[in-house]
C-alpha cells in the first residue's frame, strides 16, 4: 500500500462556510438518501433539487450511478470498493456543504458502519440521514433498471437485498416510506425539515 505523504498541510480558506451562507442567504448541509435500489432515492433527491432551485436555494445531487461514470469509475462492487466509493462521496459531500450548498447524496449505502463513517466526517448539524423505506417486494416490482431481474438470474452477484444484506438505519433523521407517500408529499416533508433546521432562510 502506498504510504501517505507527511509533507502536506491543510490550507485554511479566508472565506468561511458562514461567510458563504450569509452571501447565499441560506444554510448548507448534506442530506444522505439511503435505501434499496428502486426505493426512490434519486427521484426524491432530483425532485427536491428542483424545488430548492425554484426557491433560490443552491443545491446539487450526487447520484450513485452518475458518480461511477466519472469520479469513481475506477471502483468495482467489492466490499472494499463500495466502502471507498462511499468514503469519497462523503468527502465530496462535505466539500459541497462547506461551499454553501445543500448537497443531496443518493446512494444505496447498505452498511451501517459505512454510513456512520460518512456521518462522522461532518460536524453536528451538518449531516442528515434520510431512510427511503420501501419493501424488497415493491422494489422488485418497480425494478426501473432491470437489476433485480439480473440478480435473480445470477447475472449480478451480491446485489443488495438479494445476495447482500441491507442494514436498516437505526436512527435516521427522516424516514420516507415511498410505498405510502407520494413524491410531492415526501418533498414537502423534506422542505419542512430543512425549514425547521433554518436552512431555507430565504425560502
JSON list of C-alpha atoms in Angstrom, two decimals:
[
{"chain": "A", "resi": 1, "resn": "UNK", "atom": "CA", "xyz": [0.00, 0.00, 0.00]},
{"chain": "A", "resi": 2, "resn": "UNK", "atom": "CA", "xyz": [1.29, 3.44, -0.94]},
{"chain": "A", "resi": 3, "resn": "UNK", "atom": "CA", "xyz": [2.31, 5.47, 2.11]},
{"chain": "A", "resi": 4, "resn": "UNK", "atom": "CA", "xyz": [0.71, 8.84, 2.74]},
{"chain": "A", "resi": 5, "resn": "UNK", "atom": "CA", "xyz": [3.00, 11.83, 2.35]},
{"chain": "A", "resi": 6, "resn": "UNK", "atom": "CA", "xyz": [3.88, 13.66, 5.56]},
{"chain": "A", "resi": 7, "resn": "UNK", "atom": "CA", "xyz": [4.66, 16.81, 3.58]},
{"chain": "A", "resi": 8, "resn": "UNK", "atom": "CA", "xyz": [1.08, 18.07, 3.29]},
{"chain": "A", "resi": 9, "resn": "UNK", "atom": "CA", "xyz": [-0.59, 20.84, 5.25]},
{"chain": "A", "resi": 10, "resn": "UNK", "atom": "CA", "xyz": [-4.24, 21.86, 5.33]},
{"chain": "A", "resi": 11, "resn": "UNK", "atom": "CA", "xyz": [-4.64, 25.37, 3.91]},
{"chain": "A", "resi": 12, "resn": "UNK", "atom": "CA", "xyz": [-7.48, 27.24, 5.62]},
{"chain": "A", "resi": 13, "resn": "UNK", "atom": "CA", "xyz": [-9.64, 29.49, 3.46]},
{"chain": "A", "resi": 14, "resn": "UNK", "atom": "CA", "xyz": [-10.02, 33.21, 4.08]},
{"chain": "A", "resi": 15, "resn": "UNK", "atom": "CA", "xyz": [-13.76, 32.70, 3.37]},
{"chain": "A", "resi": 16, "resn": "UNK", "atom": "CA", "xyz": [-15.66, 30.61, 5.92]},
{"chain": "A", "resi": 17, "resn": "UNK", "atom": "CA", "xyz": [-18.71, 28.46, 5.42]},
{"chain": "A", "resi": 18, "resn": "UNK", "atom": "CA", "xyz": [-20.65, 31.01, 7.46]},
{"chain": "A", "resi": 19, "resn": "UNK", "atom": "CA", "xyz": [-19.49, 33.74, 5.08]},
{"chain": "A", "resi": 20, "resn": "UNK", "atom": "CA", "xyz": [-20.79, 31.74, 2.13]},
{"chain": "A", "resi": 21, "resn": "UNK", "atom": "CA", "xyz": [-24.11, 31.04, 3.85]},
{"chain": "A", "resi": 22, "resn": "UNK", "atom": "CA", "xyz": [-24.58, 34.75, 4.57]},
{"chain": "A", "resi": 23, "resn": "UNK", "atom": "CA", "xyz": [-23.77, 35.63, 0.96]},
{"chain": "A", "resi": 24, "resn": "UNK", "atom": "CA", "xyz": [-26.14, 32.95, -0.36]},
{"chain": "A", "resi": 25, "resn": "UNK", "atom": "CA", "xyz": [-28.93, 33.86, 2.04]},
{"chain": "A", "resi": 26, "resn": "UNK", "atom": "CA", "xyz": [-29.43, 30.25, 3.13]},
{"chain": "A", "resi": 27, "resn": "UNK", "atom": "CA", "xyz": [-27.76, 27.50, 5.10]},
{"chain": "A", "resi": 28, "resn": "UNK", "atom": "CA", "xyz": [-25.99, 24.39, 3.86]},
{"chain": "A", "resi": 29, "resn": "UNK", "atom": "CA", "xyz": [-25.82, 20.74, 4.85]},
{"chain": "A", "resi": 30, "resn": "UNK", "atom": "CA", "xyz": [-25.73, 17.22, 3.44]},
{"chain": "A", "resi": 31, "resn": "UNK", "atom": "CA", "xyz": [-28.85, 15.11, 3.08]},
{"chain": "A", "resi": 32, "resn": "UNK", "atom": "CA", "xyz": [-27.88, 11.46, 2.67]},
{"chain": "A", "resi": 33, "resn": "UNK", "atom": "CA", "xyz": [-30.59, 9.34, 0.99]},
{"chain": "A", "resi": 34, "resn": "UNK", "atom": "CA", "xyz": [-30.18, 5.62, 1.71]},
{"chain": "A", "resi": 35, "resn": "UNK", "atom": "CA", "xyz": [-32.39, 2.69, 0.75]},
{"chain": "A", "resi": 36, "resn": "UNK", "atom": "CA", "xyz": [-32.72, -0.29, -1.55]},
{"chain": "A", "resi": 37, "resn": "UNK", "atom": "CA", "xyz": [-32.32, 0.01, -5.29]},
{"chain": "A", "resi": 38, "resn": "UNK", "atom": "CA", "xyz": [-35.66, 1.16, -6.66]},
{"chain": "A", "resi": 39, "resn": "UNK", "atom": "CA", "xyz": [-36.82, 2.67, -3.38]},
{"chain": "A", "resi": 40, "resn": "UNK", "atom": "CA", "xyz": [-36.93, 6.15, -4.90]},
{"chain": "A", "resi": 41, "resn": "UNK", "atom": "CA", "xyz": [-33.76, 7.82, -3.60]},
{"chain": "A", "resi": 42, "resn": "UNK", "atom": "CA", "xyz": [-32.76, 9.51, -6.84]},
{"chain": "A", "resi": 43, "resn": "UNK", "atom": "CA", "xyz": [-36.34, 10.52, -7.65]},
{"chain": "A", "resi": 44, "resn": "UNK", "atom": "CA", "xyz": [-36.69, 12.24, -4.28]},
{"chain": "A", "resi": 45, "resn": "UNK", "atom": "CA", "xyz": [-33.28, 13.89, -4.48]},
{"chain": "A", "resi": 46, "resn": "UNK", "atom": "CA", "xyz": [-33.82, 15.21, -8.00]},
{"chain": "A", "resi": 47, "resn": "UNK", "atom": "CA", "xyz": [-37.35, 16.45, -7.28]},
{"chain": "A", "resi": 48, "resn": "UNK", "atom": "CA", "xyz": [-36.16, 18.15, -4.10]},
{"chain": "A", "resi": 49, "resn": "UNK", "atom": "CA", "xyz": [-33.27, 19.72, -6.02]},
{"chain": "A", "resi": 50, "resn": "UNK", "atom": "CA", "xyz": [-35.76, 21.31, -8.45]},
{"chain": "A", "resi": 51, "resn": "UNK", "atom": "CA", "xyz": [-37.93, 22.56, -5.57]},
{"chain": "A", "resi": 52, "resn": "UNK", "atom": "CA", "xyz": [-34.88, 24.09, -3.88]},
{"chain": "A", "resi": 53, "resn": "UNK", "atom": "CA", "xyz": [-33.72, 25.68, -7.13]},
{"chain": "A", "resi": 54, "resn": "UNK", "atom": "CA", "xyz": [-37.15, 27.26, -7.60]},
{"chain": "A", "resi": 55, "resn": "UNK", "atom": "CA", "xyz": [-36.77, 28.80, -4.14]},
{"chain": "A", "resi": 56, "resn": "UNK", "atom": "CA", "xyz": [-33.35, 30.21, -4.95]},
{"chain": "A", "resi": 57, "resn": "UNK", "atom": "CA", "xyz": [-31.53, 27.65, -2.79]},
{"chain": "A", "resi": 58, "resn": "UNK", "atom": "CA", "xyz": [-28.19, 26.43, -4.11]},
{"chain": "A", "resi": 59, "resn": "UNK", "atom": "CA", "xyz": [-28.17, 22.62, -4.20]},
{"chain": "A", "resi": 60, "resn": "UNK", "atom": "CA", "xyz": [-26.67, 19.69, -6.07]},
{"chain": "A", "resi": 61, "resn": "UNK", "atom": "CA", "xyz": [-27.46, 15.98, -6.39]},
{"chain": "A", "resi": 62, "resn": "UNK", "atom": "CA", "xyz": [-24.71, 13.38, -6.11]},
{"chain": "A", "resi": 63, "resn": "UNK", "atom": "CA", "xyz": [-26.20, 10.20, -7.57]},
{"chain": "A", "resi": 64, "resn": "UNK", "atom": "CA", "xyz": [-24.65, 6.74, -7.27]},
{"chain": "A", "resi": 65, "resn": "UNK", "atom": "CA", "xyz": [-24.69, 5.85, -10.97]},
{"chain": "A", "resi": 66, "resn": "UNK", "atom": "CA", "xyz": [-23.58, 9.31, -12.09]},
{"chain": "A", "resi": 67, "resn": "UNK", "atom": "CA", "xyz": [-20.59, 9.30, -9.75]},
{"chain": "A", "resi": 68, "resn": "UNK", "atom": "CA", "xyz": [-19.45, 5.93, -11.09]},
{"chain": "A", "resi": 69, "resn": "UNK", "atom": "CA", "xyz": [-19.35, 7.42, -14.59]},
{"chain": "A", "resi": 70, "resn": "UNK", "atom": "CA", "xyz": [-16.58, 9.78, -13.55]},
{"chain": "A", "resi": 71, "resn": "UNK", "atom": "CA", "xyz": [-15.03, 10.26, -10.12]},
{"chain": "A", "resi": 72, "resn": "UNK", "atom": "CA", "xyz": [-15.41, 6.62, -9.06]},
{"chain": "A", "resi": 73, "resn": "UNK", "atom": "CA", "xyz": [-15.24, 4.84, -12.40]},
{"chain": "A", "resi": 74, "resn": "UNK", "atom": "CA", "xyz": [-12.13, 3.01, -11.19]},
{"chain": "A", "resi": 75, "resn": "UNK", "atom": "CA", "xyz": [-14.12, 1.24, -8.45]},
{"chain": "A", "resi": 76, "resn": "UNK", "atom": "CA", "xyz": [-15.96, -2.07, -8.67]},
{"chain": "A", "resi": 77, "resn": "UNK", "atom": "CA", "xyz": [-18.53, -3.52, -6.30]},
{"chain": "A", "resi": 78, "resn": "UNK", "atom": "CA", "xyz": [-16.39, -5.50, -3.89]},
{"chain": "A", "resi": 79, "resn": "UNK", "atom": "CA", "xyz": [-16.88, -4.73, -0.20]},
{"chain": "A", "resi": 80, "resn": "UNK", "atom": "CA", "xyz": [-13.62, -2.74, -0.18]},
{"chain": "A", "resi": 81, "resn": "UNK", "atom": "CA", "xyz": [-14.55, -0.76, -3.30]},
{"chain": "A", "resi": 82, "resn": "UNK", "atom": "CA", "xyz": [-18.04, 0.02, -2.00]},
{"chain": "A", "resi": 83, "resn": "UNK", "atom": "CA", "xyz": [-16.55, 1.37, 1.20]},
{"chain": "A", "resi": 84, "resn": "UNK", "atom": "CA", "xyz": [-14.10, 3.52, -0.77]},
{"chain": "A", "resi": 85, "resn": "UNK", "atom": "CA", "xyz": [-16.95, 4.68, -3.02]},
{"chain": "A", "resi": 86, "resn": "UNK", "atom": "CA", "xyz": [-18.85, 6.00, 0.00]},
{"chain": "A", "resi": 87, "resn": "UNK", "atom": "CA", "xyz": [-15.76, 7.47, 1.62]},
{"chain": "A", "resi": 88, "resn": "UNK", "atom": "CA", "xyz": [-15.05, 9.55, -1.48]},
{"chain": "A", "resi": 89, "resn": "UNK", "atom": "CA", "xyz": [-18.67, 10.66, -1.76]},
{"chain": "A", "resi": 90, "resn": "UNK", "atom": "CA", "xyz": [-18.71, 11.58, 1.91]},
{"chain": "A", "resi": 91, "resn": "UNK", "atom": "CA", "xyz": [-15.66, 13.77, 1.40]},
{"chain": "A", "resi": 92, "resn": "UNK", "atom": "CA", "xyz": [-17.15, 15.38, -1.72]},
{"chain": "A", "resi": 93, "resn": "UNK", "atom": "CA", "xyz": [-20.45, 15.96, 0.10]},
{"chain": "A", "resi": 94, "resn": "UNK", "atom": "CA", "xyz": [-18.55, 17.67, 2.90]},
{"chain": "A", "resi": 95, "resn": "UNK", "atom": "CA", "xyz": [-16.82, 19.96, 0.39]},
{"chain": "A", "resi": 96, "resn": "UNK", "atom": "CA", "xyz": [-20.14, 20.86, -1.27]},
{"chain": "A", "resi": 97, "resn": "UNK", "atom": "CA", "xyz": [-21.72, 21.68, 2.09]},
{"chain": "A", "resi": 98, "resn": "UNK", "atom": "CA", "xyz": [-18.69, 23.78, 3.03]},
{"chain": "A", "resi": 99, "resn": "UNK", "atom": "CA", "xyz": [-19.06, 25.61, -0.28]},
{"chain": "A", "resi": 100, "resn": "UNK", "atom": "CA", "xyz": [-22.54, 26.68, 0.87]},
{"chain": "A", "resi": 101, "resn": "UNK", "atom": "CA", "xyz": [-24.75, 24.20, -0.96]},
{"chain": "A", "resi": 102, "resn": "UNK", "atom": "CA", "xyz": [-27.46, 21.81, 0.14]},
{"chain": "A", "resi": 103, "resn": "UNK", "atom": "CA", "xyz": [-25.96, 18.58, -1.18]},
{"chain": "A", "resi": 104, "resn": "UNK", "atom": "CA", "xyz": [-28.32, 15.67, -1.84]},
{"chain": "A", "resi": 105, "resn": "UNK", "atom": "CA", "xyz": [-26.41, 12.38, -1.90]},
{"chain": "A", "resi": 106, "resn": "UNK", "atom": "CA", "xyz": [-28.41, 9.37, -3.12]},
{"chain": "A", "resi": 107, "resn": "UNK", "atom": "CA", "xyz": [-26.65, 6.04, -2.53]},
{"chain": "A", "resi": 108, "resn": "UNK", "atom": "CA", "xyz": [-27.84, 2.58, -1.50]},
{"chain": "A", "resi": 109, "resn": "UNK", "atom": "CA", "xyz": [-25.10, 2.63, 1.16]},
{"chain": "A", "resi": 110, "resn": "UNK", "atom": "CA", "xyz": [-26.25, -0.66, 2.68]},
{"chain": "A", "resi": 111, "resn": "UNK", "atom": "CA", "xyz": [-23.74, -0.94, 5.51]},
{"chain": "A", "resi": 112, "resn": "UNK", "atom": "CA", "xyz": [-24.47, 0.86, 8.80]},
{"chain": "A", "resi": 113, "resn": "UNK", "atom": "CA", "xyz": [-20.77, 1.22, 9.61]},
{"chain": "A", "resi": 114, "resn": "UNK", "atom": "CA", "xyz": [-20.08, 2.87, 6.26]},
{"chain": "A", "resi": 115, "resn": "UNK", "atom": "CA", "xyz": [-22.92, 5.34, 6.80]},
{"chain": "A", "resi": 116, "resn": "UNK", "atom": "CA", "xyz": [-21.58, 6.09, 10.27]},
{"chain": "A", "resi": 117, "resn": "UNK", "atom": "CA", "xyz": [-18.15, 6.69, 8.75]},
{"chain": "A", "resi": 118, "resn": "UNK", "atom": "CA", "xyz": [-19.67, 9.30, 6.43]},
{"chain": "A", "resi": 119, "resn": "UNK", "atom": "CA", "xyz": [-21.65, 10.96, 9.24]},
{"chain": "A", "resi": 120, "resn": "UNK", "atom": "CA", "xyz": [-18.51, 11.31, 11.32]},
{"chain": "A", "resi": 121, "resn": "UNK", "atom": "CA", "xyz": [-16.91, 13.42, 8.58]},
{"chain": "A", "resi": 122, "resn": "UNK", "atom": "CA", "xyz": [-19.37, 16.19, 9.44]},
{"chain": "A", "resi": 123, "resn": "UNK", "atom": "CA", "xyz": [-19.81, 18.45, 12.42]},
{"chain": "A", "resi": 124, "resn": "UNK", "atom": "CA", "xyz": [-23.08, 18.06, 14.36]},
{"chain": "A", "resi": 125, "resn": "UNK", "atom": "CA", "xyz": [-25.97, 19.57, 12.44]},
{"chain": "A", "resi": 126, "resn": "UNK", "atom": "CA", "xyz": [-24.26, 19.41, 9.05]},
{"chain": "A", "resi": 127, "resn": "UNK", "atom": "CA", "xyz": [-25.50, 15.95, 8.04]},
{"chain": "A", "resi": 128, "resn": "UNK", "atom": "CA", "xyz": [-28.91, 14.29, 7.97]},
{"chain": "A", "resi": 129, "resn": "UNK", "atom": "CA", "xyz": [-29.69, 10.70, 7.03]},
{"chain": "A", "resi": 130, "resn": "UNK", "atom": "CA", "xyz": [-32.90, 10.09, 5.09]},
{"chain": "A", "resi": 131, "resn": "UNK", "atom": "CA", "xyz": [-34.03, 6.47, 5.04]},
{"chain": "A", "resi": 132, "resn": "UNK", "atom": "CA", "xyz": [-36.05, 5.93, 1.88]},
{"chain": "A", "resi": 133, "resn": "UNK", "atom": "CA", "xyz": [-38.12, 2.99, 3.03]},
{"chain": "A", "resi": 134, "resn": "UNK", "atom": "CA", "xyz": [-39.58, 0.52, 0.56]},
{"chain": "A", "resi": 135, "resn": "UNK", "atom": "CA", "xyz": [-40.08, -3.23, 0.79]},
{"chain": "A", "resi": 136, "resn": "UNK", "atom": "CA", "xyz": [-37.91, -5.55, -1.27]},
{"chain": "A", "resi": 137, "resn": "UNK", "atom": "CA", "xyz": [-41.07, -6.89, -2.92]},
{"chain": "A", "resi": 138, "resn": "UNK", "atom": "CA", "xyz": [-42.13, -3.44, -4.11]},
{"chain": "A", "resi": 139, "resn": "UNK", "atom": "CA", "xyz": [-38.61, -2.55, -5.25]},
{"chain": "A", "resi": 140, "resn": "UNK", "atom": "CA", "xyz": [-38.54, -5.73, -7.32]},
{"chain": "A", "resi": 141, "resn": "UNK", "atom": "CA", "xyz": [-41.88, -4.83, -8.87]},
{"chain": "A", "resi": 142, "resn": "UNK", "atom": "CA", "xyz": [-40.56, -1.43, -9.85]},
{"chain": "A", "resi": 143, "resn": "UNK", "atom": "CA", "xyz": [-37.09, -2.63, -10.92]},
{"chain": "A", "resi": 144, "resn": "UNK", "atom": "CA", "xyz": [-36.52, 0.53, -13.04]},
{"chain": "A", "resi": 145, "resn": "UNK", "atom": "CA", "xyz": [-33.07, -0.58, -14.23]},
{"chain": "A", "resi": 146, "resn": "UNK", "atom": "CA", "xyz": [-33.79, -4.31, -14.51]},
{"chain": "A", "resi": 147, "resn": "UNK", "atom": "CA", "xyz": [-31.18, -5.04, -11.84]},
{"chain": "A", "resi": 148, "resn": "UNK", "atom": "CA", "xyz": [-33.31, -7.30, -9.65]},
{"chain": "A", "resi": 149, "resn": "UNK", "atom": "CA", "xyz": [-34.15, -9.46, -12.65]},
{"chain": "A", "resi": 150, "resn": "UNK", "atom": "CA", "xyz": [-30.43, -9.80, -13.41]},
{"chain": "A", "resi": 151, "resn": "UNK", "atom": "CA", "xyz": [-29.66, -10.54, -9.77]},
{"chain": "A", "resi": 152, "resn": "UNK", "atom": "CA", "xyz": [-32.32, -13.26, -9.58]},
{"chain": "A", "resi": 153, "resn": "UNK", "atom": "CA", "xyz": [-30.96, -14.86, -12.76]},
{"chain": "A", "resi": 154, "resn": "UNK", "atom": "CA", "xyz": [-27.41, -14.84, -11.38]},
{"chain": "A", "resi": 155, "resn": "UNK", "atom": "CA", "xyz": [-26.06, -12.17, -13.75]},
{"chain": "A", "resi": 156, "resn": "UNK", "atom": "CA", "xyz": [-25.33, -9.87, -10.80]},
{"chain": "A", "resi": 157, "resn": "UNK", "atom": "CA", "xyz": [-23.79, -11.33, -7.69]},
{"chain": "A", "resi": 158, "resn": "UNK", "atom": "CA", "xyz": [-24.02, -9.87, -4.18]},
{"chain": "A", "resi": 159, "resn": "UNK", "atom": "CA", "xyz": [-26.77, -7.46, -5.18]},
{"chain": "A", "resi": 160, "resn": "UNK", "atom": "CA", "xyz": [-28.17, -5.60, -2.16]},
{"chain": "A", "resi": 161, "resn": "UNK", "atom": "CA", "xyz": [-31.40, -7.17, -0.98]},
{"chain": "A", "resi": 162, "resn": "UNK", "atom": "CA", "xyz": [-30.83, -10.40, -2.94]},
{"chain": "A", "resi": 163, "resn": "UNK", "atom": "CA", "xyz": [-27.31, -11.69, -2.33]},
{"chain": "A", "resi": 164, "resn": "UNK", "atom": "CA", "xyz": [-26.14, -9.00, 0.06]},
{"chain": "A", "resi": 165, "resn": "UNK", "atom": "CA", "xyz": [-27.74, -7.54, 3.16]},
{"chain": "A", "resi": 166, "resn": "UNK", "atom": "CA", "xyz": [-29.05, -4.04, 3.76]},
{"chain": "A", "resi": 167, "resn": "UNK", "atom": "CA", "xyz": [-28.72, -2.61, 7.27]},
{"chain": "A", "resi": 168, "resn": "UNK", "atom": "CA", "xyz": [-31.90, -0.67, 8.01]},
{"chain": "A", "resi": 169, "resn": "UNK", "atom": "CA", "xyz": [-30.92, 2.66, 9.63]},
{"chain": "A", "resi": 170, "resn": "UNK", "atom": "CA", "xyz": [-31.43, 2.63, 13.37]},
{"chain": "A", "resi": 171, "resn": "UNK", "atom": "CA", "xyz": [-31.91, 6.35, 13.95]},
{"chain": "A", "resi": 172, "resn": "UNK", "atom": "CA", "xyz": [-32.17, 8.36, 10.74]},
{"chain": "A", "resi": 173, "resn": "UNK", "atom": "CA", "xyz": [-33.25, 11.99, 10.88]},
{"chain": "A", "resi": 174, "resn": "UNK", "atom": "CA", "xyz": [-36.10, 11.22, 8.48]},
{"chain": "A", "resi": 175, "resn": "UNK", "atom": "CA", "xyz": [-37.94, 8.13, 7.25]},
{"chain": "A", "resi": 176, "resn": "UNK", "atom": "CA", "xyz": [-39.85, 8.39, 3.98]},
{"chain": "A", "resi": 177, "resn": "UNK", "atom": "CA", "xyz": [-41.99, 5.40, 3.05]},
{"chain": "A", "resi": 178, "resn": "UNK", "atom": "CA", "xyz": [-42.33, 5.62, -0.72]},
{"chain": "A", "resi": 179, "resn": "UNK", "atom": "CA", "xyz": [-44.91, 2.83, -0.81]},
{"chain": "A", "resi": 180, "resn": "UNK", "atom": "CA", "xyz": [-47.32, 5.04, 1.13]},
{"chain": "A", "resi": 181, "resn": "UNK", "atom": "CA", "xyz": [-46.17, 8.60, 0.46]},
{"chain": "A", "resi": 182, "resn": "UNK", "atom": "CA", "xyz": [-46.34, 10.23, -2.99]},
{"chain": "A", "resi": 183, "resn": "UNK", "atom": "CA", "xyz": [-43.25, 12.06, -4.21]},
{"chain": "A", "resi": 184, "resn": "UNK", "atom": "CA", "xyz": [-44.84, 15.51, -3.92]},
{"chain": "A", "resi": 185, "resn": "UNK", "atom": "CA", "xyz": [-45.82, 14.88, -0.30]},
{"chain": "A", "resi": 186, "resn": "UNK", "atom": "CA", "xyz": [-42.36, 13.50, 0.51]},
{"chain": "A", "resi": 187, "resn": "UNK", "atom": "CA", "xyz": [-40.68, 16.59, -0.96]},
{"chain": "A", "resi": 188, "resn": "UNK", "atom": "CA", "xyz": [-42.88, 18.82, 1.18]},
{"chain": "A", "resi": 189, "resn": "UNK", "atom": "CA", "xyz": [-41.80, 16.79, 4.21]},
{"chain": "A", "resi": 190, "resn": "UNK", "atom": "CA", "xyz": [-38.15, 17.29, 3.26]},
{"chain": "A", "resi": 191, "resn": "UNK", "atom": "CA", "xyz": [-38.66, 21.01, 2.72]},
{"chain": "A", "resi": 192, "resn": "UNK", "atom": "CA", "xyz": [-40.36, 21.25, 6.09]},
{"chain": "A", "resi": 193, "resn": "UNK", "atom": "CA", "xyz": [-37.41, 19.53, 7.71]},
{"chain": "A", "resi": 194, "resn": "UNK", "atom": "CA", "xyz": [-34.97, 21.96, 6.07]},
{"chain": "A", "resi": 195, "resn": "UNK", "atom": "CA", "xyz": [-37.11, 24.89, 7.21]},
{"chain": "A", "resi": 196, "resn": "UNK", "atom": "CA", "xyz": [-37.03, 23.59, 10.77]},
{"chain": "A", "resi": 197, "resn": "UNK", "atom": "CA", "xyz": [-33.25, 23.45, 10.51]},
{"chain": "A", "resi": 198, "resn": "UNK", "atom": "CA", "xyz": [-33.20, 27.08, 9.31]},
{"chain": "A", "resi": 199, "resn": "UNK", "atom": "CA", "xyz": [-31.56, 26.06, 6.07]},
{"chain": "A", "resi": 200, "resn": "UNK", "atom": "CA", "xyz": [-34.11, 27.82, 3.85]},
{"chain": "A", "resi": 201, "resn": "UNK", "atom": "CA", "xyz": [-33.62, 31.29, 5.29]},
{"chain": "A", "resi": 202, "resn": "UNK", "atom": "CA", "xyz": [-34.69, 32.97, 2.06]},
{"chain": "A", "resi": 203, "resn": "UNK", "atom": "CA", "xyz": [-37.23, 30.28, 1.07]}
]
